PDB file of N, CA and C in Angstrom:
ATOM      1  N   UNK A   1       3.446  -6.122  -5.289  1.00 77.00           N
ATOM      2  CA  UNK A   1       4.456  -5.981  -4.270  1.00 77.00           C
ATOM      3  C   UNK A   1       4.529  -7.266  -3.443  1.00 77.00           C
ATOM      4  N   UNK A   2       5.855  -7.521  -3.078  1.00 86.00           N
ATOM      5  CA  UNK A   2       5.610  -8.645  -2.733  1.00 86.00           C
ATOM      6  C   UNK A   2       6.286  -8.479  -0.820  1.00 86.00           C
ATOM      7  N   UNK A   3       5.276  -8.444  -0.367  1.00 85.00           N
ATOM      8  CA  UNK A   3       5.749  -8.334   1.283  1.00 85.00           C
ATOM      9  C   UNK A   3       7.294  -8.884   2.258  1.00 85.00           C
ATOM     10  N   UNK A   4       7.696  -8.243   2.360  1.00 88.00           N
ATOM     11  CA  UNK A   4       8.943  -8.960   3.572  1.00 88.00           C
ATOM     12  C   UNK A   4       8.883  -9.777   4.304  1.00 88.00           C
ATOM     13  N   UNK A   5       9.633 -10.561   5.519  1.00 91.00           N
ATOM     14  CA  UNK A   5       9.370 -11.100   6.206  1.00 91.00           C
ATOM     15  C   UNK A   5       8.665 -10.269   7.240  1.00 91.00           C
ATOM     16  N   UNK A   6       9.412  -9.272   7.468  1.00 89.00           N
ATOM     17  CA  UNK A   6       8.660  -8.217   8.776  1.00 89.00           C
ATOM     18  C   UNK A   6       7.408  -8.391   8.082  1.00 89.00           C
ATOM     19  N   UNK A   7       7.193  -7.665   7.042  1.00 89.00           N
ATOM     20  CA  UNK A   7       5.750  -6.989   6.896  1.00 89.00           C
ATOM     21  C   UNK A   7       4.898  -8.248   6.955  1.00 89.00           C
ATOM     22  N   UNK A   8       5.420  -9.428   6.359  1.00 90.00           N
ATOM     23  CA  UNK A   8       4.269 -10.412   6.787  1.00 90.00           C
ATOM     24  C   UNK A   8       4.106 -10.938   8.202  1.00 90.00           C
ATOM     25  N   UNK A   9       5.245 -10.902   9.173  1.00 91.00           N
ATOM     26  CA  UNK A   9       4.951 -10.889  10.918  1.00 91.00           C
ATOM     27  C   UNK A   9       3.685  -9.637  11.057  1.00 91.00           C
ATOM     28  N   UNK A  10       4.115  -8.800  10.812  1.00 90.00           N
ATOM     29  CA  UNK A  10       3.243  -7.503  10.976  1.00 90.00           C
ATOM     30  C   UNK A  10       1.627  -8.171  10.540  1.00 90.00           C
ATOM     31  N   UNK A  11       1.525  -8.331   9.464  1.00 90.00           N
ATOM     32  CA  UNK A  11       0.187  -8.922   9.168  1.00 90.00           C
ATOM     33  C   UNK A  11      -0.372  -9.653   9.497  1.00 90.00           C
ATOM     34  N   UNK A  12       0.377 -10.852  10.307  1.00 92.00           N
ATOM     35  CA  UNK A  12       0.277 -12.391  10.901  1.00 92.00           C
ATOM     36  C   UNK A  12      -0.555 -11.667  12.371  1.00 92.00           C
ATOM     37  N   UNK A  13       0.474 -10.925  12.954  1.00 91.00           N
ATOM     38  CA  UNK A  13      -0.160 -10.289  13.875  1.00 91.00           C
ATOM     39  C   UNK A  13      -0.825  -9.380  13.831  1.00 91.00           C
ATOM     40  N   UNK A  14      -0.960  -8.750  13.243  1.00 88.00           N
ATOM     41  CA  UNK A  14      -2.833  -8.003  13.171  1.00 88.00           C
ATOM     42  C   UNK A  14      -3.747  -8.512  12.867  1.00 88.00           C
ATOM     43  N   UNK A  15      -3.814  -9.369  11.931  1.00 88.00           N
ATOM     44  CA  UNK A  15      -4.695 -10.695  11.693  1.00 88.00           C
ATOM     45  C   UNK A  15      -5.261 -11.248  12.856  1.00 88.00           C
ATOM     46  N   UNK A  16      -4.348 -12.138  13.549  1.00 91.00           N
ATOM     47  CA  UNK A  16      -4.441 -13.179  14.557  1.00 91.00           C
ATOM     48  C   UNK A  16      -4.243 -13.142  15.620  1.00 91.00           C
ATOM     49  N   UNK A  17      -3.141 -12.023  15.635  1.00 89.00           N
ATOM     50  CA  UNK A  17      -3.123 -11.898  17.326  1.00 89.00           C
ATOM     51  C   UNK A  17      -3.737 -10.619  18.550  1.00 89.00           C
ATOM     52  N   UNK A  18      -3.605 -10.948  19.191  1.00 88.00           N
ATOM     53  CA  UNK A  18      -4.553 -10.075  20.213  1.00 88.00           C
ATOM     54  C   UNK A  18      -3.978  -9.476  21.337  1.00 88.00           C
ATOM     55  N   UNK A  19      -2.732  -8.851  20.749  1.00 87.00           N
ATOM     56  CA  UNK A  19      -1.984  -7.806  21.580  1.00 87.00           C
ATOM     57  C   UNK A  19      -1.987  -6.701  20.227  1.00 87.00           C
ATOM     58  N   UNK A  20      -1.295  -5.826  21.399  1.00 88.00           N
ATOM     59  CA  UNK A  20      -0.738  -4.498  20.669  1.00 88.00           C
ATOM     60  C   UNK A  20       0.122  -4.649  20.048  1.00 88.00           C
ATOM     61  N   UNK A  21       0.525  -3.860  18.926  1.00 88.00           N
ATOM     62  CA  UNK A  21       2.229  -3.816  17.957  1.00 88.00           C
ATOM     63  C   UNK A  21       2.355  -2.453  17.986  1.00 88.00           C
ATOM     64  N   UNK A  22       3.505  -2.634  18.301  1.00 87.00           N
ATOM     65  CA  UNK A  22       4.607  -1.649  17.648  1.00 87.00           C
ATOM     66  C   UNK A  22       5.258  -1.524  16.186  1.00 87.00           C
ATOM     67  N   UNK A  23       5.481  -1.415  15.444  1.00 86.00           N
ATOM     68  CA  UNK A  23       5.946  -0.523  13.955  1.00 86.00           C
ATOM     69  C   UNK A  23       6.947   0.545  14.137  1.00 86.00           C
ATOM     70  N   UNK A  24       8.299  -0.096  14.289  1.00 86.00           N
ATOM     71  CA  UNK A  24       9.002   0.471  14.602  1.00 86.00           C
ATOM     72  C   UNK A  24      10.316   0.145  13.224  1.00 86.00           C
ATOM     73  N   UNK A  25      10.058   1.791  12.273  1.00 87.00           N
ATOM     74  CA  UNK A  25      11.548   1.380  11.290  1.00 87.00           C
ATOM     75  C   UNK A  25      12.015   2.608  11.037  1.00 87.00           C
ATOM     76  N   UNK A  26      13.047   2.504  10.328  1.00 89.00           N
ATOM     77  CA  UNK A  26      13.704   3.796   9.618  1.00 89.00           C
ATOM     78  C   UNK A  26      12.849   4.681   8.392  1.00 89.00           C
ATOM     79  N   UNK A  27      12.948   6.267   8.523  1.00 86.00           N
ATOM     80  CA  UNK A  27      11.920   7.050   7.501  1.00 86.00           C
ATOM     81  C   UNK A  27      12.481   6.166   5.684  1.00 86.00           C
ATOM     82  N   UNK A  28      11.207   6.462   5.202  1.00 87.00           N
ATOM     83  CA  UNK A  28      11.175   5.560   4.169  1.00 87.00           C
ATOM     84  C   UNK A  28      11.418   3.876   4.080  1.00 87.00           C
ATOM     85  N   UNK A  29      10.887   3.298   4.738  1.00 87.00           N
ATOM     86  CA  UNK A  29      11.018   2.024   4.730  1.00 87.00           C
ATOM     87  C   UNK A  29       9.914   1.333   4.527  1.00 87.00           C
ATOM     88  N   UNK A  30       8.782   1.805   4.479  1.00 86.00           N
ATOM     89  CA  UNK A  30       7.153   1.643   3.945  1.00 86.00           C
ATOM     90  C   UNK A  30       6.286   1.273   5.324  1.00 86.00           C
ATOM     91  N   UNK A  31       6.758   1.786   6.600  1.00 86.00           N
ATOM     92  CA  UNK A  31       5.707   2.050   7.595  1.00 86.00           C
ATOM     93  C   UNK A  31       4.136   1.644   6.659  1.00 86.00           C
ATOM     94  N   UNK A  32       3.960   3.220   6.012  1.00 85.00           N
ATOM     95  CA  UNK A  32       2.795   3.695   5.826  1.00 85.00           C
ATOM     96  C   UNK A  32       2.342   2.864   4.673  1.00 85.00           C
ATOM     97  N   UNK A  33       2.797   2.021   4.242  1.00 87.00           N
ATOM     98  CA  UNK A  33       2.603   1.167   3.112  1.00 87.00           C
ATOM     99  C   UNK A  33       2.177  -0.301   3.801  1.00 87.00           C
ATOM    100  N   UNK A  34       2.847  -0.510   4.514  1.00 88.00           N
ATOM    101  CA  UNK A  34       2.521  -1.720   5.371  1.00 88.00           C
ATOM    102  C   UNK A  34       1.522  -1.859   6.171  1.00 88.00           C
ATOM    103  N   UNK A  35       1.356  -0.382   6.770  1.00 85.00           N
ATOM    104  CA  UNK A  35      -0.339  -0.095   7.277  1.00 85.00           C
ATOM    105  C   UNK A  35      -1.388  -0.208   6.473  1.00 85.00           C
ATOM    106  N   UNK A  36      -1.121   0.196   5.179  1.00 87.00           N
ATOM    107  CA  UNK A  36      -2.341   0.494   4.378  1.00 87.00           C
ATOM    108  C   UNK A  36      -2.753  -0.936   4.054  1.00 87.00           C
ATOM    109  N   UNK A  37      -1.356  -1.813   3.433  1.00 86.00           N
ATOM    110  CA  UNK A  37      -1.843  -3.062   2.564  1.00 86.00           C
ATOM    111  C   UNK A  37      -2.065  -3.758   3.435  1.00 86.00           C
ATOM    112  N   UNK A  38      -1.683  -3.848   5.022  1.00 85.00           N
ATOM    113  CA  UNK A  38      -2.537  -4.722   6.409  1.00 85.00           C
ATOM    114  C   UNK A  38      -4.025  -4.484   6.187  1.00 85.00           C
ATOM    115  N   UNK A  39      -4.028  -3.241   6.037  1.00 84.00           N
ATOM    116  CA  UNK A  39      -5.337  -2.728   6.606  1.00 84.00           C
ATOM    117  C   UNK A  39      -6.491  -3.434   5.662  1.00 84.00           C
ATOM    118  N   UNK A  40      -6.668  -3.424   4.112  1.00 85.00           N
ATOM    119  CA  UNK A  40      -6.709  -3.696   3.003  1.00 85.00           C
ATOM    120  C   UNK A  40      -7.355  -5.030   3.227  1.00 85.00           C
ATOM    121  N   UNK A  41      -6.253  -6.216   3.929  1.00 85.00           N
ATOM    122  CA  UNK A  41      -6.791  -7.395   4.181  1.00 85.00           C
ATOM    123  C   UNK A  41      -7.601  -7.665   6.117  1.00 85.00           C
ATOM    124  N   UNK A  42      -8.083  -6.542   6.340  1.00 85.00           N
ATOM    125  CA  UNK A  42      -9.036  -6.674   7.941  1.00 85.00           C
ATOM    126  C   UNK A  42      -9.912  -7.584   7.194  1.00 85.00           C
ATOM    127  N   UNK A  43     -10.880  -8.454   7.855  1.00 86.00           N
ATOM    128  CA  UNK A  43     -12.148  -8.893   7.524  1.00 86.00           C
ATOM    129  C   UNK A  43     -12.820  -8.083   8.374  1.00 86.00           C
ATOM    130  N   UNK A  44     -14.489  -7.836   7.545  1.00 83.00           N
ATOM    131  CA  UNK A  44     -15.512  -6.932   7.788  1.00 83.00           C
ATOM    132  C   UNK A  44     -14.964  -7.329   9.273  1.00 83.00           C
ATOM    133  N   UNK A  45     -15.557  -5.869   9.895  1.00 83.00           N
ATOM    134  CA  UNK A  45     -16.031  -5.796  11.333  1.00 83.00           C
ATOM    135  C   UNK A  45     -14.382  -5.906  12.637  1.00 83.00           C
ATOM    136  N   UNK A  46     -14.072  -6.143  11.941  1.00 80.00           N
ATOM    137  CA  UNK A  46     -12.216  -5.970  12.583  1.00 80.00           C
ATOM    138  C   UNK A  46     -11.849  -4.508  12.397  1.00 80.00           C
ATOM    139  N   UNK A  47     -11.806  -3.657  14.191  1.00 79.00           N
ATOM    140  CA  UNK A  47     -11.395  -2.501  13.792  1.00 79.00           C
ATOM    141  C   UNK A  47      -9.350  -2.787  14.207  1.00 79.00           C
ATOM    142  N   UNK A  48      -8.714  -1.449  13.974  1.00 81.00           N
ATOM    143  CA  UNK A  48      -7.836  -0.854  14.711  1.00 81.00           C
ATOM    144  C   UNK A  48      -7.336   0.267  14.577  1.00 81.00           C
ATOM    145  N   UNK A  49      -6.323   0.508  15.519  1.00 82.00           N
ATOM    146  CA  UNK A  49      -6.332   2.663  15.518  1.00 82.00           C
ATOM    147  C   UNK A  49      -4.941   2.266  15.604  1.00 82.00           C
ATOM    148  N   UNK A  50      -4.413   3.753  14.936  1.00 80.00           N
ATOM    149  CA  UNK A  50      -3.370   3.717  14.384  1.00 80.00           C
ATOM    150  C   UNK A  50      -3.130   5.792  15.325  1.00 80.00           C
ATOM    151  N   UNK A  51      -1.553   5.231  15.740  1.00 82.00           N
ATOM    152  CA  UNK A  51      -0.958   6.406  16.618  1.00 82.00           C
ATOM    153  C   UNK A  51       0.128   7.267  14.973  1.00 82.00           C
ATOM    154  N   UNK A  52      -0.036   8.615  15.112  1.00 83.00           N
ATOM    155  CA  UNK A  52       0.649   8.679  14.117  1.00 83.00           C
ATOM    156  C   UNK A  52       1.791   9.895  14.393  1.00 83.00           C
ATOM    157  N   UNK A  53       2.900   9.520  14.220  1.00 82.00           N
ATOM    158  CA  UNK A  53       4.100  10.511  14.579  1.00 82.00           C
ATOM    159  C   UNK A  53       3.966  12.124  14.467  1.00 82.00           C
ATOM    160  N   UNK A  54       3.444  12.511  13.774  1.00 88.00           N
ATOM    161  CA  UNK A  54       3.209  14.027  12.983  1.00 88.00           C
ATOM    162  C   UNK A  54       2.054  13.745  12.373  1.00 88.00           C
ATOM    163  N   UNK A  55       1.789  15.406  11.704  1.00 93.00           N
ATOM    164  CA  UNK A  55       0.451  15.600  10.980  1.00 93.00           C
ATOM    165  C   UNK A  55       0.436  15.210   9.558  1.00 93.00           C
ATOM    166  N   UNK A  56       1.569  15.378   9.085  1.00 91.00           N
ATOM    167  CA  UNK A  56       1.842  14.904   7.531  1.00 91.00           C
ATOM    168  C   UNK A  56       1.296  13.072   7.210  1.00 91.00           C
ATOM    169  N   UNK A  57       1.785  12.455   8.644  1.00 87.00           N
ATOM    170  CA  UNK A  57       1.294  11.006   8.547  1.00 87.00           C
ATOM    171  C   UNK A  57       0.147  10.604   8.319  1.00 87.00           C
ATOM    172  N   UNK A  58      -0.221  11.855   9.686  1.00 89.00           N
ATOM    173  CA  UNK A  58      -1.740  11.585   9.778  1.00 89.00           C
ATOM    174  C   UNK A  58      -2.674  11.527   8.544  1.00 89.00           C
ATOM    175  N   UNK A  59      -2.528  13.124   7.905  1.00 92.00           N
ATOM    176  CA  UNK A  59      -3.228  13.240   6.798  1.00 92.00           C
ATOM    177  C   UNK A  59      -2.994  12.362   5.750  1.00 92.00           C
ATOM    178  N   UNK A  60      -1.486  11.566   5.281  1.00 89.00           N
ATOM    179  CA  UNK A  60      -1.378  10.635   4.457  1.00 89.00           C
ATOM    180  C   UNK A  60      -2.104   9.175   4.750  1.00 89.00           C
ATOM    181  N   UNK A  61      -2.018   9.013   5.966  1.00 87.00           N
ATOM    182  CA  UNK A  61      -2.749   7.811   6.473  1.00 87.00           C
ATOM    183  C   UNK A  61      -4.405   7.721   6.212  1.00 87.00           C
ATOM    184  N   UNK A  62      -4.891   9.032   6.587  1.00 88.00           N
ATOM    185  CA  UNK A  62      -6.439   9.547   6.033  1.00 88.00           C
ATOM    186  C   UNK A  62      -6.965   9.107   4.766  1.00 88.00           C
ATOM    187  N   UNK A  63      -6.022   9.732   3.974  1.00 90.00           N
ATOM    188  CA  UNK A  63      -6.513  10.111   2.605  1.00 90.00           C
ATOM    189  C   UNK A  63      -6.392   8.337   1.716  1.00 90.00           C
ATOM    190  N   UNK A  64      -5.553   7.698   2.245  1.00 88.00           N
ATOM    191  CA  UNK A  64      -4.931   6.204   1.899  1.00 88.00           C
ATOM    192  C   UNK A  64      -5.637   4.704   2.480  1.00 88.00           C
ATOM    193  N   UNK A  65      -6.214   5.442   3.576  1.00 84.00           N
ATOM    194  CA  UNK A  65      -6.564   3.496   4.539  1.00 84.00           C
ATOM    195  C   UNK A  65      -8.088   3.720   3.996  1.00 84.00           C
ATOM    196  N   UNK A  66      -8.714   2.574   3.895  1.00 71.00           N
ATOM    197  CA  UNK A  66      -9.878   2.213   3.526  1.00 71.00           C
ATOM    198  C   UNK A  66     -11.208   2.958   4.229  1.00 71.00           C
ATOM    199  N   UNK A  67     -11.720   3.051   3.868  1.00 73.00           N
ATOM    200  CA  UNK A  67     -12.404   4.191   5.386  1.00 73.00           C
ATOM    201  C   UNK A  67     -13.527   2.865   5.597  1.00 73.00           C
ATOM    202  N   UNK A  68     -14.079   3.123   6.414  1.00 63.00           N
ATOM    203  CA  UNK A  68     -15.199   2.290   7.580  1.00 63.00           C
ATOM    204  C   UNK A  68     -16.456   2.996   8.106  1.00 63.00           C
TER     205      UNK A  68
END
């Protein structure tokens, strides 16, 4: 897969920067895909928490992000 421009801002800044983000798109647009393959590239010891709209997210987000 080859990332967007968003999704690579998105990554640039979870990576490197040291504020909060927002993730803000239309249903089906790969939110939860863009979380996962961010997440994927943390280096050891880099946490972050993730707010999730509903329970369906939640549990998809569970079962999908790398666990720690």
């Amino acid at each position: 897969m080859i990332p967007s421009v968003e999704q690579n801002s998105f990554n640039h800044e979870l990576l490197n920067g040291d504020s909060n983000i927002l993730l803000v798109a239309a249903a089906g647009s790969g939110k939860s895909t863009t979380i996962i393959l961010a997440c994927q590239m943390l280096p050891a010891g880099k946490s972050v928490k993730f707010l999730a709209f509903n329970k369906n997210i939640q549990r998809e987000l569970e079962e999908r992000l790398p666990k720690t």
